[in-house]
Structures are given as C-alpha cells and as structure tokens.
Tab-separated table of C-alpha atoms in Angstrom:
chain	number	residue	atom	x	y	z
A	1	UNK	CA	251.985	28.630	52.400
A	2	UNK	CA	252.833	31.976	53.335
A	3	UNK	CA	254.942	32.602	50.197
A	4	UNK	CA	251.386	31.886	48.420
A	5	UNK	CA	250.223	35.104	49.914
A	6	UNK	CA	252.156	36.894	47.758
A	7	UNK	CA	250.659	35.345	44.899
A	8	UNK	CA	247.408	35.922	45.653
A	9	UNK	CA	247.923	39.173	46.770
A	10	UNK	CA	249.862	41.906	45.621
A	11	UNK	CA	252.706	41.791	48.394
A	12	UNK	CA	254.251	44.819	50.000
A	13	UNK	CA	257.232	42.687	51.586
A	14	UNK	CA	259.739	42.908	48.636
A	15	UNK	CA	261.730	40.183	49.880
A	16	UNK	CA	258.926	37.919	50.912
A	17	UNK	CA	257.474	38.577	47.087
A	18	UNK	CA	260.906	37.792	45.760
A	19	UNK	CA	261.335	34.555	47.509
A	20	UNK	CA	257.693	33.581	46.249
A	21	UNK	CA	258.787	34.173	42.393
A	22	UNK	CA	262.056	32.383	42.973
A	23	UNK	CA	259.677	29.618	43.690
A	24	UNK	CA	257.556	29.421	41.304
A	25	UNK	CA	260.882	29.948	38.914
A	26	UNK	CA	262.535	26.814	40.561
A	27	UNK	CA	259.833	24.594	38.846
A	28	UNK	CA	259.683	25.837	35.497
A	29	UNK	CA	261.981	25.129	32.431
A	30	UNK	CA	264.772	27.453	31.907
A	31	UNK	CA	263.190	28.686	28.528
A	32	UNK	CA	260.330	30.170	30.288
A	33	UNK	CA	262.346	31.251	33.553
A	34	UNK	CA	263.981	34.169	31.684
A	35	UNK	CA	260.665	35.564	30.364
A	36	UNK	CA	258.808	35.044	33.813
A	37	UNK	CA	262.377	36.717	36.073
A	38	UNK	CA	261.160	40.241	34.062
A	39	UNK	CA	258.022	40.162	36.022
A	40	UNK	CA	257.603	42.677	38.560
A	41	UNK	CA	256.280	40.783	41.369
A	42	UNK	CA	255.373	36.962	42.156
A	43	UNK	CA	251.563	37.695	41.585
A	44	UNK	CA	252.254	39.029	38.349
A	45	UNK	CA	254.407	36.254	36.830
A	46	UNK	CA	251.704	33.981	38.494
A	47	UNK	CA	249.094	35.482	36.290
A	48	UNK	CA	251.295	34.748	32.987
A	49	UNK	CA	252.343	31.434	33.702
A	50	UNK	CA	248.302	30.449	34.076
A	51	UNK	CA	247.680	32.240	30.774
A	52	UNK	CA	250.478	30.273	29.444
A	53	UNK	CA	248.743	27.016	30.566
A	54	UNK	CA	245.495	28.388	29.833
A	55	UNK	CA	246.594	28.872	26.140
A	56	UNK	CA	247.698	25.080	26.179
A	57	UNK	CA	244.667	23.375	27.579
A	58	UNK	CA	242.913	24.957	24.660
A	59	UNK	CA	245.630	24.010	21.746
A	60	UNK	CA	245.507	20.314	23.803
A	61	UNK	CA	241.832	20.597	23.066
A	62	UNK	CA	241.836	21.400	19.481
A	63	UNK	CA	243.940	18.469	18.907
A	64	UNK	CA	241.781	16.305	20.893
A	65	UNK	CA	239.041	17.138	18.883
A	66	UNK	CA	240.719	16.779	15.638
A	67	UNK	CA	241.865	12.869	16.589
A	68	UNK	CA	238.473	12.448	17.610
A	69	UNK	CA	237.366	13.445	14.770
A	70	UNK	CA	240.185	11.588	12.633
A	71	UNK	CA	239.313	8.283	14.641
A	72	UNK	CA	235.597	9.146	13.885
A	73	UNK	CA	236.585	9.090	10.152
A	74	UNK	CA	239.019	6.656	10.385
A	75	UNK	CA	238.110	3.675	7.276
A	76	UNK	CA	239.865	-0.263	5.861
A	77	UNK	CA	241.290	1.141	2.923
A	78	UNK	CA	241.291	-0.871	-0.165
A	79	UNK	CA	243.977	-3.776	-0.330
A	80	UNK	CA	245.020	-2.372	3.290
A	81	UNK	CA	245.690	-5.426	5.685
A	82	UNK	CA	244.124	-5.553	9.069
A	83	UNK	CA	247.412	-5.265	10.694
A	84	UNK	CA	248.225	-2.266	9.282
A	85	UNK	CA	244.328	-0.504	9.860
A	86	UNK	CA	244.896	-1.422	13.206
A	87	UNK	CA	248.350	0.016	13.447
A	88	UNK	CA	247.044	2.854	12.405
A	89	UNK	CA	243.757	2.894	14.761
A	90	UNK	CA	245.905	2.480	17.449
A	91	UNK	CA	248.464	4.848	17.078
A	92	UNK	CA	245.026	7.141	17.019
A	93	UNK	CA	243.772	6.024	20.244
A	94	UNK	CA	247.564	5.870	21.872
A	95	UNK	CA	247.740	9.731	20.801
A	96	UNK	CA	244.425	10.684	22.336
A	97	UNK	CA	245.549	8.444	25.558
A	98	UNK	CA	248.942	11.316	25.267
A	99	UNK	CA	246.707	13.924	25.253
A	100	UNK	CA	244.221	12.412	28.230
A	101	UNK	CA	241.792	11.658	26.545
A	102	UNK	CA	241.663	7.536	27.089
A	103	UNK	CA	239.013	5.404	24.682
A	104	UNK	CA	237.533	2.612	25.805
A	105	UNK	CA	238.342	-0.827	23.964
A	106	UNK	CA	234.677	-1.298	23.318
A	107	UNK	CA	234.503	1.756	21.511
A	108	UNK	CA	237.644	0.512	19.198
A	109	UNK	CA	236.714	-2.988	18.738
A	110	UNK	CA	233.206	-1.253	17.443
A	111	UNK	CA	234.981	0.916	15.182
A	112	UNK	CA	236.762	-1.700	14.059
A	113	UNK	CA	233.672	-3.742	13.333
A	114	UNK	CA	231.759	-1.146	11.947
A	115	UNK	CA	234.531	-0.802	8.575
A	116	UNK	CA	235.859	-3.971	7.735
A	117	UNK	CA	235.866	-4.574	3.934
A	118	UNK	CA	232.370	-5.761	2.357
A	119	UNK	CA	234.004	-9.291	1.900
A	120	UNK	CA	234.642	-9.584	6.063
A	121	UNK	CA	231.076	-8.460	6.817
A	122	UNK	CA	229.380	-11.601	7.920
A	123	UNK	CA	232.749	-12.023	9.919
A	124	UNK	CA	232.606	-8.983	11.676
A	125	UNK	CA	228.622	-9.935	12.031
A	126	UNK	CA	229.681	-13.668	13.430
A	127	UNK	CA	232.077	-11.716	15.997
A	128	UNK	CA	229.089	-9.192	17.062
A	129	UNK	CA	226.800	-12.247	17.385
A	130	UNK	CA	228.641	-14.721	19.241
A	131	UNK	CA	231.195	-12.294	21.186
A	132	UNK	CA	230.752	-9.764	24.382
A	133	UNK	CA	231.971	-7.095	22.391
A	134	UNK	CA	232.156	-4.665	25.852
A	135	UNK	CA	234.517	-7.562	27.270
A	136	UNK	CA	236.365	-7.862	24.076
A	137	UNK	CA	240.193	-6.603	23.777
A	138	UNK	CA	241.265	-5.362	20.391
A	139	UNK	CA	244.313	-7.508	20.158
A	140	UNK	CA	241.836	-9.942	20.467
A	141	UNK	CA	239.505	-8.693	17.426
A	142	UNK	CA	242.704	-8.606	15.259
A	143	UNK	CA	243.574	-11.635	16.052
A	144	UNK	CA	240.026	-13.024	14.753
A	145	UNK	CA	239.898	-10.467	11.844
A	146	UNK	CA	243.542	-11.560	10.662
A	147	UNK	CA	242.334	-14.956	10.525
A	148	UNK	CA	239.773	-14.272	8.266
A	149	UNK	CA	242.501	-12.503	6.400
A	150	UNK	CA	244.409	-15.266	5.778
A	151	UNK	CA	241.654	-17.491	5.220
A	152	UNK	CA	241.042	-15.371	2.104
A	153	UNK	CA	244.416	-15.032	1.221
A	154	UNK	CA	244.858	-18.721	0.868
A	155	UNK	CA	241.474	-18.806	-0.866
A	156	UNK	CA	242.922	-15.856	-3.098
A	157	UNK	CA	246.314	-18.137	-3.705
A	158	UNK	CA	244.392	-21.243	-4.583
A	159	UNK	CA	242.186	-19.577	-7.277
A	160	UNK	CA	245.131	-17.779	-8.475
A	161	UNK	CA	246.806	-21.447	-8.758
A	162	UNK	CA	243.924	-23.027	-10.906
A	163	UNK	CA	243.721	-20.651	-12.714
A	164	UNK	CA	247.350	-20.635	-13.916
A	165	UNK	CA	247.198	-24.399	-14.294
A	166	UNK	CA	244.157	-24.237	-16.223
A	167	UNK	CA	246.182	-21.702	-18.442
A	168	UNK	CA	249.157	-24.182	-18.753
A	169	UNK	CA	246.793	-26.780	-19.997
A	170	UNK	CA	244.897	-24.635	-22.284
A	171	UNK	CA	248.281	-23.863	-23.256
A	172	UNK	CA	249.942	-27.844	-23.722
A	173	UNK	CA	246.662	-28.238	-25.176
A	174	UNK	CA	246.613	-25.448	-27.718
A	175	UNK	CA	249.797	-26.125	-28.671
A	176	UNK	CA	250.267	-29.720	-29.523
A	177	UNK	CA	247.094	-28.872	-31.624
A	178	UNK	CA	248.015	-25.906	-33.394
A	179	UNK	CA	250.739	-27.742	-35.798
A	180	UNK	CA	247.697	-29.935	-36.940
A	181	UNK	CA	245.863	-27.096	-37.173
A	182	UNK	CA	248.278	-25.371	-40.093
A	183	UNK	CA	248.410	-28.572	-41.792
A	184	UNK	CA	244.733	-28.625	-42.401
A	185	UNK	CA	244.641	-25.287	-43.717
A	186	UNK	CA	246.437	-25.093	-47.230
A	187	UNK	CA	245.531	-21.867	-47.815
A	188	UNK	CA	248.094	-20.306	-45.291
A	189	UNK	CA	251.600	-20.283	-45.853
A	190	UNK	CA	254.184	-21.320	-42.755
C-alpha cells in the first residue's frame, strides 16, 4: 500500500519509487519487463502498462464482435452432417467463452433450430413443440437431430437399394429378351 503511492503520485523518494516499479516488474512477462525498466518512474510505467491493457480490451472486443457476428451467420451447409455443424458451432461458442464472453445453451440450441436443412424442419418444429428448449442442453439437441440424421440416411440407403435392384431386374429382364429381340428383326445384321 504505500508503494502504491508512488504510482499514483509522482514520488519524490527515489528509492521508494524504485521499489514500487520493481513491483509492478515482478508480475509481468519478461518481454514486456525490458520495455517497462526504461521508464523513468513507477507512475510512469504504470500509465503504459494500462495503455497496454487498454489497447487489448479493445482488440478482445473486436474479436468478440466478429464471433458474434460469425455465430450470428453461422448456417447447415449442404451435405454437412450435424456432427460436424455442431463441431463447428461449438468451437464458436468455446472461443467466445476464451474471450469472456459465455452464451447461453438456449441461445445455441435456438440457433441450432433455427438452420437445420429444409428436410429436418418439422423435426426441429417437433423438438420446439414438445421440448423446454431454455432447459435443453445442446448435446442433447444433437443427439435428437443426429437421429433424424440417420433415420434419413437409412431411408437414403434403402431407396438407393431398390433402386439398384430394380436396375438389375430391368437389366436380367432386358437381357434375356434382347436375343429374341434380334431374331425378330431380319433387317439387322449381328
């Protein structure tokens, strides 16, 4: 406490103003001690180390903004799988959490809600309908969401499947016709 006098004010004690800087020197990172030694007095290297800071709370805010903004923005891309988006989402809202900026899971699970793919919609309506959505975790809402993704992956894989069999049969079909076919027509040579 009474080297923070000569902080505050400019001290005429040279050794009491010396001991002050040392302290404020012990706590800093040895990259910014050299710069902050040159100062003449404690009161003076005070007043650069809180523009320092200063300069950071602003850069710190800029970013903030910009995540924000980014999370704001943030969209399912096409043929993206919910795992991923949410990777993704996350990692946004872990970076803001970095910077101090923490985001409710409400807000996410919203987000989240609020972008799903046209072909999830009346999921992501069944979820707002029948869920507390302020209650509801967002490892929870992938959870739900990546069952609907698989449900239409299998639905994807069967259709896929019939379709190729149908294809086969055409196929068997066309083929054990097409030799009676040529015979029929004289007109075309083998």
């Amino acid at each position: 406490l009474e080297l923070w006098d000569a902080v505050e004010v400019e001290c005429k004690d040279r050794a009491k103003d010396r001991r002050a800087l040392a302290a404020i020197l012990r706590g800093l990172p040895p990259d910014m001690k050299s710069r902050l030694a040159k100062k003449k007095s404690a009161k003076e290297a005070w007043a650069a180390l809180k523009e320092m800071w200063v300069g950071d709370n602003r850069v710190k805010s800029s970013v903030v903004q910009q995540l924000v903004m980014e999370f704001e923005n943030i969209t399912l891309r096409d043929r993206e799988s919910v795992d991923n988006f949410a990777m993704r989402i996350i990692g946004l809202v872990d970076k803001l959490g970095e910077l101090g900026e923490e985001m409710e899971d409400s807000r996410v699970v919203k987000k989240m809600l609020r972008v799903v793919r046209k072909r999830y919609k009346q999921v992501a309506v069944s979820i707002e309908m029948h869920s507390d959505l302020n209650k509801m975790s967002v490892e929870e809402l992938i959870g739900r969401l990546r069952v609907a993704e698989d449900a239409d992956a299998e639905e994807a894989a069967d259709g896929i499947e019939k379709g190729v069999q149908q294809l086969l049969l055409t196929g068997a079909v066309g083929g054990a016709a097409a030799p009676a076919r040529r015979r029929q027509r004289p007109w075309r040579r083998s």
